[in-house]
Amino acid sequence: MNKTKIELNNKSILVTGSPGFIGANLVLRLLSEMQEGTIVSLDNMSDYYDPKLKEYRLELINMAAENSGANHIFVKGSIADKSLLNELFSTYRFDIVVNLAAQAGVRYSIEHPDVYIESNILGFYNILEACRNNPVEHLVYASSSSVYGGNKKIPFSIDDKVDCPVSLYAATKKSDELLAHSYSKLYNIPSTGLRFFTVYGPAGRPDMFYFNATNMLTKGKSIKIFNYGNCKRDFTYIDDIIEGVYRVMQGAPPKENGEDGLPIPPYSVYNIGGGTPENLLDFISTLQEELVRAAILPAEYDFASHRELVAMQPGDVPVTYADCKTLEDDYGFRPKTGIREGLRKFAEWYSEYYK
Ligand SMILES: NC(=O)c1ccc[n+]([C@@H]2O[C@H](COP(=O)([O-])OP(=O)(O)OC[C@H]3O[C@@H](n4cnc5c(N)ncnc54)[C@H](O)[C@@H]3O)[C@@H](O)[C@H]2O)c1
């Protein structure tokens, strides 16, 4: 698909969900690329996981901002707060919006549904309304591989049916894609949804398997391996996700009219995933080897006695596998970092951060 080229330099950019994991890394990339312009990070600093990690990432952003020609402003607040969004949009006149703020996590949505509706549905609706009232060049937003639910056909393609979510989290992400489509059609807002596949890396999310497993193993506790290890995940290294988001930001779906004279919705959705799903047991073996290499665990660590094979959890799916062909065709990029390389960087960071 042809794209409308967008120059990011000297622009006003809103990144919600920074200093979350992906948001913070995106802002760091923008600060290193932009010579001029303004980047606003908006985050409610939720305590879903240790907010100290978000403060740490914010420190990295503040340091990077000192050496960047672009300005960075952090605003603590919620995308569910419509008046705050209106104020920010009218003050900063955003050219590009990247909505990464969300309540993440599949299992947490079973116990805490309210916050998913507040942040992922109401919050995203507020973002769409703000883009409707203050036209932007491009709205990019996070969807998720979880929209594929228990689909059997692999790899998962953006042309596949995604009507059967198996968690509330997945349902909110699919709803975001539907809401974005209607706003793109009605108000000609160029929007691109990105279905991220299990993102990992340094300073990642402690609720995710590789990070939580590392925490448990360092405490001498056992880790639970779901579906008796018969799970495959398409893990995607953070730098690959950021490269993908950065490229997508610079190419918006074009505004065109159809035969009826009305706008064809400038709307796209892409997968961003490693494209090489790993068996969970192989992934854990590599993680353990890298934790030993980084001296986080002793060489003689008895792994076999620290793993417990358990049944599948509600909301989980047995396999995720991204078909990234359209991303490659339209943006000339596909993720390339291997699991060992990515886990090595995670282990080295973990050792430094917690030493
Ligand atoms: N990390 C992954 O593997 C993955 C996979 C698929 C999709 N995603 C999506 O990518 C996005 C970023 O994920 P992440 O891994 O960086 O998660 P994260 O939890 O580190 O970042 C999300 C940030 O959003 C903030 N937030 C939550 N509700 C908010 C609200 N109402 N207003 C303002 N800020 C709010 C949180 O405080 C957090 O800092 C999310 O939308 C997530 O659903 C992530």
GROMACS .gro file of C-alpha atoms and ligand atoms in nm:
model
  399
    1MET     CA    1   0.000   0.000   0.000
    2ASN     CA    2   0.119   0.354  -0.080
    3LYS     CA    3   0.183   0.567   0.226
    4THR     CA    4   0.175   0.939   0.291
    5LYS     CA    5   0.529   1.024   0.398
    6ILE     CA    6   0.560   1.203   0.731
    7GLU     CA    7   0.868   1.394   0.841
    8LEU     CA    8   0.907   1.354   1.218
    9ASN     CA    9   1.168   1.619   1.276
   10ASN     CA   10   1.040   1.948   1.420
   11LYS     CA   11   0.699   1.796   1.490
   12SER     CA   12   0.484   1.785   1.801
   13ILE     CA   13   0.441   1.422   1.908
   14LEU     CA   14   0.232   1.268   2.186
   15VAL     CA   15   0.342   0.927   2.316
   16THR     CA   16   0.099   0.788   2.572
   17GLY     CA   17   0.219   0.503   2.792
   18SER     CA   18   0.570   0.648   2.819
   19PRO     CA   19   0.761   0.569   3.043
   20GLY     CA   20   0.602   0.225   3.004
   21PHE     CA   21   0.829  -0.039   2.848
   22ILE     CA   22   0.760   0.020   2.478
   23GLY     CA   23   0.674   0.390   2.520
   24ALA     CA   24   1.001   0.474   2.697
   25ASN     CA   25   1.207   0.299   2.430
   26LEU     CA   26   1.017   0.480   2.156
   27VAL     CA   27   1.075   0.820   2.319
   28LEU     CA   28   1.447   0.740   2.356
   29ARG     CA   29   1.461   0.661   1.984
   30LEU     CA   30   1.273   0.981   1.892
   31LEU     CA   31   1.505   1.192   2.107
   32SER     CA   32   1.807   1.041   1.935
   33GLU     CA   33   1.665   1.101   1.585
   34MET     CA   34   1.496   1.443   1.615
   35GLN     CA   35   1.699   1.765   1.595
   36GLU     CA   36   1.398   1.983   1.678
   37GLY     CA   37   1.042   1.941   1.794
   38THR     CA   38   0.846   1.843   2.104
   39ILE     CA   39   0.768   1.504   2.249
   40VAL     CA   40   0.506   1.477   2.524
   41SER     CA   41   0.498   1.158   2.733
   42LEU     CA   42   0.165   1.097   2.908
   43ASP     CA   43   0.137   0.818   3.166
   44ASN     CA   44  -0.062   0.764   3.484
   45MET     CA   45   0.232   0.567   3.635
   46SER     CA   46  -0.001   0.281   3.725
   47ASP     CA   47   0.128   0.043   3.993
   48TYR     CA   48   0.029  -0.270   3.798
   49TYR     CA   49   0.402  -0.346   3.821
   50ASP     CA   50   0.675  -0.177   4.024
   51PRO     CA   51   0.658   0.195   3.929
   52LYS     CA   52   1.030   0.225   4.017
   53LEU     CA   53   1.102   0.073   3.676
   54LYS     CA   54   0.901   0.352   3.514
   55GLU     CA   55   1.092   0.612   3.718
   56TYR     CA   56   1.418   0.450   3.606
   57ARG     CA   57   1.308   0.464   3.241
   58LEU     CA   58   1.201   0.827   3.288
   59GLU     CA   59   1.551   0.906   3.419
   60LEU     CA   60   1.697   0.753   3.102
   61ILE     CA   61   1.461   0.972   2.897
   62ASN     CA   62   1.555   1.285   3.092
   63MET     CA   63   1.926   1.215   3.036
   64ALA     CA   64   1.868   1.156   2.664
   65ALA     CA   65   1.665   1.478   2.640
   66GLU     CA   66   1.967   1.678   2.762
   67ASN     CA   67   2.158   1.568   2.452
   68SER     CA   68   1.871   1.604   2.206
   69GLY     CA   69   1.763   1.906   2.005
   70ALA     CA   70   1.401   1.806   2.070
   71ASN     CA   71   1.217   1.895   2.392
   72HIS     CA   72   1.066   1.633   2.616
   73ILE     CA   73   0.777   1.698   2.854
   74PHE     CA   74   0.640   1.438   3.093
   75VAL     CA   75   0.278   1.471   3.206
   76LYS     CA   76   0.142   1.243   3.476
   77GLY     CA   77  -0.222   1.175   3.402
   78SER     CA   78  -0.473   0.938   3.249
   79ILE     CA   79  -0.603   0.906   2.895
   80ALA     CA   80  -0.938   0.840   3.063
   81ASP     CA   81  -0.932   1.210   3.168
   82LYS     CA   82  -1.095   1.380   2.869
   83SER     CA   83  -1.039   1.735   2.989
   84LEU     CA   84  -0.667   1.670   3.039
   85LEU     CA   85  -0.642   1.536   2.682
   86ASN     CA   86  -0.830   1.839   2.545
   87GLU     CA   87  -0.592   2.071   2.730
   88LEU     CA   88  -0.283   1.886   2.603
   89PHE     CA   89  -0.407   1.873   2.243
   90SER     CA   90  -0.492   2.243   2.239
   91THR     CA   91  -0.161   2.341   2.403
   92TYR     CA   92   0.073   2.124   2.194
   93ARG     CA   93  -0.121   2.087   1.866
   94PHE     CA   94   0.008   1.734   1.814
   95ASP     CA   95   0.101   1.630   1.459
   96ILE     CA   96   0.148   1.263   1.546
   97VAL     CA   97  -0.004   1.060   1.829
   98VAL     CA   98   0.123   0.718   1.939
   99ASN     CA   99  -0.115   0.559   2.186
  100LEU     CA  100   0.065   0.292   2.387
  101ALA     CA  101  -0.108   0.360   2.720
  102ALA     CA  102  -0.319   0.065   2.821
  103GLN     CA  103  -0.380  -0.181   3.097
  104ALA     CA  104  -0.173  -0.472   2.968
  105GLY     CA  105  -0.177  -0.837   3.071
  106VAL     CA  106  -0.411  -1.122   2.989
  107ARG     CA  107  -0.441  -1.292   3.328
  108TYR     CA  108  -0.483  -0.967   3.525
  109SER     CA  109  -0.792  -0.886   3.316
  110ILE     CA  110  -0.975  -1.179   3.474
  111GLU     CA  111  -0.942  -1.033   3.826
  112HIS     CA  112  -0.948  -0.660   3.739
  113PRO     CA  113  -1.182  -0.601   3.444
  114ASP     CA  114  -1.277  -0.238   3.530
  115VAL     CA  115  -0.937  -0.089   3.461
  116TYR     CA  116  -0.932  -0.247   3.110
  117ILE     CA  117  -1.257  -0.075   3.020
  118GLU     CA  118  -1.138   0.255   3.169
  119SER     CA  119  -0.795   0.268   3.002
  120ASN     CA  120  -0.830   0.055   2.690
  121ILE     CA  121  -1.184   0.148   2.585
  122LEU     CA  122  -1.275   0.483   2.739
  123GLY     CA  123  -0.915   0.609   2.725
  124PHE     CA  124  -0.876   0.511   2.360
  125TYR     CA  125  -1.213   0.664   2.272
  126ASN     CA  126  -1.091   0.990   2.430
  127ILE     CA  127  -0.777   0.975   2.215
  128LEU     CA  128  -0.992   0.929   1.903
  129GLU     CA  129  -1.218   1.219   2.001
  130ALA     CA  130  -0.914   1.440   2.062
  131CYS     CA  131  -0.777   1.347   1.717
  132ARG     CA  132  -1.117   1.422   1.565
  133ASN     CA  133  -1.127   1.770   1.721
  134ASN     CA  134  -0.758   1.848   1.664
  135PRO     CA  135  -0.663   1.686   1.330
  136VAL     CA  136  -0.338   1.489   1.333
  137GLU     CA  137  -0.121   1.360   1.048
  138HIS     CA  138  -0.111   1.008   1.190
  139LEU     CA  139  -0.251   0.817   1.487
  140VAL     CA  140  -0.052   0.501   1.563
  141TYR     CA  141  -0.182   0.275   1.841
  142ALA     CA  142  -0.097  -0.052   2.011
  143SER     CA  143  -0.313  -0.351   1.944
  144SER     CA  144  -0.200  -0.702   2.033
  145SER     CA  145  -0.139  -1.052   1.900
  146SER     CA  146  -0.397  -1.161   2.157
  147VAL     CA  147  -0.672  -1.054   1.911
  148TYR     CA  148  -0.602  -1.382   1.725
  149GLY     CA  149  -0.738  -1.574   2.025
  150GLY     CA  150  -0.724  -1.949   1.977
  151ASN     CA  151  -0.699  -1.929   1.595
  152LYS     CA  152  -0.563  -2.255   1.458
  153LYS     CA  153  -0.431  -2.126   1.125
  154ILE     CA  154  -0.069  -2.018   1.152
  155PRO     CA  155   0.110  -1.792   1.095
  156PHE     CA  156  -0.144  -1.529   1.203
  157SER     CA  157  -0.219  -1.293   0.917
  158ILE     CA  158  -0.389  -0.955   0.934
  159ASP     CA  159  -0.643  -1.098   0.685
  160ASP     CA  160  -0.751  -1.369   0.932
  161LYS     CA  161  -1.080  -1.347   1.120
  162VAL     CA  162  -1.029  -1.216   1.473
  163ASP     CA  163  -1.379  -1.236   1.613
  164CYS     CA  164  -1.322  -1.479   1.898
  165PRO     CA  165  -1.110  -1.318   2.173
  166VAL     CA  166  -1.042  -1.546   2.470
  167SER     CA  167  -0.972  -1.270   2.725
  168LEU     CA  168  -1.117  -0.929   2.810
  169TYR     CA  169  -0.777  -0.776   2.732
  170ALA     CA  170  -0.795  -0.918   2.378
  171ALA     CA  171  -1.154  -0.797   2.342
  172THR     CA  172  -1.052  -0.441   2.435
  173LYS     CA  173  -0.769  -0.444   2.180
  174LYS     CA  174  -0.996  -0.571   1.903
  175SER     CA  175  -1.251  -0.306   2.005
  176ASP     CA  176  -0.982  -0.039   1.965
  177GLU     CA  177  -0.925  -0.150   1.607
  178LEU     CA  178  -1.299  -0.126   1.537
  179LEU     CA  179  -1.329   0.217   1.699
  180ALA     CA  180  -1.027   0.340   1.502
  181HIS     CA  181  -1.180   0.214   1.178
  182SER     CA  182  -1.502   0.407   1.238
  183TYR     CA  183  -1.313   0.728   1.323
  184SER     CA  184  -1.085   0.688   1.019
  185LYS     CA  185  -1.391   0.648   0.797
  186LEU     CA  186  -1.607   0.922   0.952
  187TYR     CA  187  -1.341   1.187   1.017
  188ASN     CA  188  -1.067   1.089   0.771
  189ILE     CA  189  -0.813   1.032   1.050
  190PRO     CA  190  -0.510   0.834   0.922
  191SER     CA  191  -0.469   0.553   1.175
  192THR     CA  192  -0.243   0.248   1.201
  193GLY     CA  193  -0.291  -0.027   1.459
  194LEU     CA  194   0.005  -0.245   1.550
  195ARG     CA  195  -0.045  -0.598   1.678
  196PHE     CA  196   0.263  -0.653   1.893
  197PHE     CA  197   0.377  -1.010   1.965
  198THR     CA  198   0.526  -1.081   2.316
  199VAL     CA  199   0.779  -0.802   2.348
  200TYR     CA  200   1.087  -0.861   2.567
  201GLY     CA  201   1.418  -0.697   2.648
  202PRO     CA  202   1.614  -0.489   2.901
  203ALA     CA  203   1.401  -0.296   3.154
  204GLY     CA  204   1.096  -0.485   3.027
  205ARG     CA  205   0.778  -0.571   3.213
  206PRO     CA  206   0.822  -0.774   3.535
  207ASP     CA  207   0.479  -0.935   3.487
  208MET     CA  208   0.595  -1.109   3.171
  209PHE     CA  209   0.717  -1.467   3.172
  210TYR     CA  210   1.092  -1.422   3.110
  211PHE     CA  211   1.122  -1.143   3.370
  212ASN     CA  212   0.904  -1.310   3.631
  213ALA     CA  213   1.088  -1.642   3.578
  214THR     CA  214   1.421  -1.464   3.634
  215ASN     CA  215   1.290  -1.308   3.956
  216MET     CA  216   1.166  -1.646   4.081
  217LEU     CA  217   1.483  -1.836   3.991
  218THR     CA  218   1.709  -1.579   4.161
  219LYS     CA  219   1.500  -1.624   4.478
  220GLY     CA  220   1.540  -2.003   4.456
  221LYS     CA  221   1.169  -2.047   4.379
  222SER     CA  222   1.013  -2.269   4.115
  223ILE     CA  223   0.868  -2.139   3.791
  224LYS     CA  224   0.539  -2.257   3.649
  225ILE     CA  225   0.544  -2.365   3.286
  226PHE     CA  226   0.195  -2.358   3.144
  227ASN     CA  227   0.029  -2.610   2.915
  228TYR     CA  228   0.303  -2.853   3.030
  229GLY     CA  229   0.551  -2.664   2.813
  230ASN     CA  230   0.350  -2.718   2.493
  231CYS     CA  231   0.328  -2.349   2.416
  232LYS     CA  232   0.488  -2.153   2.139
  233ARG     CA  233   0.538  -1.780   2.152
  234ASP     CA  234   0.655  -1.543   1.886
  235PHE     CA  235   0.890  -1.337   2.103
  236THR     CA  236   0.990  -0.998   1.966
  237TYR     CA  237   1.292  -0.805   2.086
  238ILE     CA  238   1.220  -0.447   2.193
  239ASP     CA  239   1.460  -0.283   1.941
  240ASP     CA  240   1.275  -0.456   1.656
  241ILE     CA  241   0.941  -0.329   1.787
  242ILE     CA  242   1.079   0.024   1.810
  243GLU     CA  243   1.224   0.009   1.458
  244GLY     CA  244   0.882  -0.102   1.336
  245VAL     CA  245   0.691   0.170   1.522
  246TYR     CA  246   0.942   0.436   1.415
  247ARG     CA  247   0.903   0.341   1.048
  248VAL     CA  248   0.525   0.315   1.069
  249MET     CA  249   0.500   0.663   1.225
  250GLN     CA  250   0.662   0.802   0.908
  251GLY     CA  251   0.415   0.644   0.668
  252ALA     CA  252   0.041   0.706   0.715
  253PRO     CA  253  -0.239   0.542   0.518
  254PRO     CA  254  -0.325   0.792   0.241
  255LYS     CA  255  -0.644   1.000   0.236
  256GLU     CA  256  -0.838   0.901  -0.076
  257ASN     CA  257  -1.198   0.917  -0.189
  258GLY     CA  258  -1.393   0.617  -0.316
  259GLU     CA  259  -1.629   0.597  -0.612
  260ASP     CA  260  -1.909   0.736  -0.393
  261GLY     CA  261  -1.704   1.054  -0.335
  262LEU     CA  262  -1.667   0.973   0.034
  263PRO     CA  263  -1.334   0.903   0.206
  264ILE     CA  264  -1.197   0.551   0.193
  265PRO     CA  265  -1.092   0.509   0.557
  266PRO     CA  266  -0.717   0.581   0.584
  267TYR     CA  267  -0.680   0.281   0.809
  268SER     CA  268  -0.421   0.002   0.842
  269VAL     CA  269  -0.332  -0.276   1.082
  270TYR     CA  270   0.000  -0.465   1.094
  271ASN     CA  271   0.156  -0.750   1.285
  272ILE     CA  272   0.496  -0.686   1.440
  273GLY     CA  273   0.638  -1.015   1.561
  274GLY     CA  274   0.965  -1.205   1.549
  275GLY     CA  275   0.819  -1.449   1.294
  276THR     CA  276   0.998  -1.750   1.450
  277PRO     CA  277   0.788  -1.891   1.735
  278GLU     CA  278   0.986  -2.057   2.013
  279ASN     CA  279   0.880  -2.353   2.217
  280LEU     CA  280   0.853  -2.236   2.578
  281LEU     CA  281   1.088  -2.507   2.708
  282ASP     CA  282   1.358  -2.412   2.455
  283PHE     CA  283   1.310  -2.046   2.543
  284ILE     CA  284   1.355  -2.124   2.913
  285SER     CA  285   1.670  -2.328   2.846
  286THR     CA  286   1.822  -2.034   2.659
  287LEU     CA  287   1.712  -1.794   2.934
  288GLN     CA  288   1.875  -2.013   3.199
  289GLU     CA  289   2.200  -2.038   3.002
  290GLU     CA  290   2.210  -1.662   2.966
  291LEU     CA  291   2.134  -1.608   3.338
  292VAL     CA  292   2.430  -1.833   3.421
  293ARG     CA  293   2.649  -1.653   3.167
  294ALA     CA  294   2.563  -1.317   3.327
  295ALA     CA  295   2.645  -1.469   3.670
  296ILE     CA  296   2.287  -1.407   3.790
  297LEU     CA  297   2.260  -1.780   3.867
  298PRO     CA  298   2.546  -2.012   3.966
  299ALA     CA  299   2.680  -2.252   3.701
  300GLU     CA  300   2.570  -2.556   3.904
  301TYR     CA  301   2.208  -2.433   3.944
  302ASP     CA  302   1.966  -2.726   3.949
  303PHE     CA  303   1.707  -2.613   3.694
  304ALA     CA  304   1.517  -2.940   3.675
  305SER     CA  305   1.403  -2.907   4.037
  306HIS     CA  306   1.289  -2.546   3.986
  307ARG     CA  307   1.034  -2.599   3.714
  308GLU     CA  308   0.678  -2.713   3.751
  309LEU     CA  309   0.480  -2.819   3.444
  310VAL     CA  310   0.117  -2.710   3.491
  311ALA     CA  311  -0.207  -2.691   3.291
  312MET     CA  312  -0.307  -2.406   3.063
  313GLN     CA  313  -0.440  -2.086   3.227
  314PRO     CA  314  -0.774  -1.927   3.136
  315GLY     CA  315  -0.718  -1.654   2.876
  316ASP     CA  316  -0.395  -1.810   2.747
  317VAL     CA  317  -0.346  -1.943   2.395
  318PRO     CA  318  -0.118  -2.232   2.292
  319VAL     CA  319   0.058  -2.057   2.007
  320THR     CA  320   0.130  -1.711   1.866
  321TYR     CA  321   0.303  -1.674   1.531
  322ALA     CA  322   0.318  -1.351   1.328
  323ASP     CA  323   0.302  -1.321   0.953
  324CYS     CA  324   0.485  -0.991   0.898
  325LYS     CA  325   0.479  -0.990   0.518
  326THR     CA  326   0.263  -0.678   0.486
  327LEU     CA  327   0.486  -0.489   0.730
  328GLU     CA  328   0.787  -0.588   0.521
  329ASP     CA  329   0.614  -0.501   0.191
  330ASP     CA  330   0.495  -0.158   0.312
  331TYR     CA  331   0.782  -0.050   0.540
  332GLY     CA  332   1.078  -0.262   0.422
  333PHE     CA  333   1.136  -0.412   0.764
  334ARG     CA  334   1.096  -0.734   0.955
  335PRO     CA  335   1.222  -0.814   1.306
  336LYS     CA  336   1.564  -0.979   1.304
  337THR     CA  337   1.695  -1.021   1.662
  338GLY     CA  338   1.736  -1.384   1.768
  339ILE     CA  339   1.626  -1.515   2.107
  340ARG     CA  340   1.979  -1.576   2.238
  341GLU     CA  341   2.098  -1.228   2.146
  342GLY     CA  342   1.786  -1.068   2.297
  343LEU     CA  343   1.793  -1.271   2.619
  344ARG     CA  344   2.165  -1.200   2.657
  345LYS     CA  345   2.095  -0.827   2.652
  346PHE     CA  346   1.813  -0.876   2.903
  347ALA     CA  347   2.035  -1.083   3.138
  348GLU     CA  348   2.318  -0.829   3.120
  349TRP     CA  349   2.079  -0.545   3.198
  350TYR     CA  350   1.918  -0.742   3.485
  351SER     CA  351   2.257  -0.813   3.641
  352GLU     CA  352   2.354  -0.444   3.623
  353TYR     CA  353   2.017  -0.310   3.745
  354TYR     CA  354   1.974  -0.540   4.046
  355LYS     CA  355   2.336  -0.577   4.152
  356LIG     N1  356   0.479  -0.584   2.582
  356LIG     C1  357   0.409  -0.669   2.505
  356LIG     O1  358   0.446  -0.786   2.489
  356LIG     C2  359   0.285  -0.622   2.434
  356LIG     C3  360   0.222  -0.712   2.346
  356LIG     C4  361   0.106  -0.670   2.281
  356LIG     C5  362   0.056  -0.544   2.300
  356LIG     N2  363   0.118  -0.459   2.387
  356LIG     C6  364   0.059  -0.325   2.405
  356LIG     O2  365   0.162  -0.229   2.387
  356LIG     C7  366   0.138  -0.116   2.471
  356LIG     C8  367   0.258  -0.089   2.558
  356LIG     O3  368   0.284  -0.204   2.635
  356LIG     P1  369   0.406  -0.216   2.735
  356LIG     O4  370   0.456  -0.356   2.727
  356LIG     O5  371   0.500  -0.103   2.716
  356LIG     O6  372   0.328  -0.203   2.875
  356LIG     P2  373   0.356  -0.108   3.001
  356LIG     O7  374   0.258  -0.150   3.104
  356LIG     O8  375   0.501  -0.109   3.036
  356LIG     O9  376   0.319   0.034   2.942
  356LIG     C9  377   0.188   0.085   2.939
  356LIG    C10  378   0.190   0.217   3.016
  356LIG    O10  379   0.060   0.273   3.011
  356LIG    C11  380   0.035   0.336   3.134
  356LIG     N3  381  -0.110   0.348   3.151
  356LIG    C12  382  -0.200   0.250   3.180
  356LIG     N4  383  -0.324   0.301   3.184
  356LIG    C13  384  -0.312   0.434   3.155
  356LIG    C14  385  -0.403   0.541   3.144
  356LIG     N5  386  -0.534   0.523   3.163
  356LIG     N6  387  -0.356   0.664   3.114
  356LIG    C15  388  -0.224   0.685   3.096
  356LIG     N7  389  -0.132   0.588   3.107
  356LIG    C16  390  -0.176   0.464   3.135
  356LIG    C17  391   0.101   0.248   3.239
  356LIG    O11  392   0.133   0.320   3.358
  356LIG    C18  393   0.225   0.200   3.163
  356LIG    O12  394   0.338   0.280   3.195
  356LIG    C19  395   0.011  -0.149   2.550
  356LIG    O13  396  -0.098  -0.092   2.481
  356LIG    C20  397   0.004  -0.299   2.544
  356LIG    O14  398  -0.128  -0.345   2.558
  356LIG    C21  399   0.232  -0.495   2.454
   0.00000   0.00000   0.00000
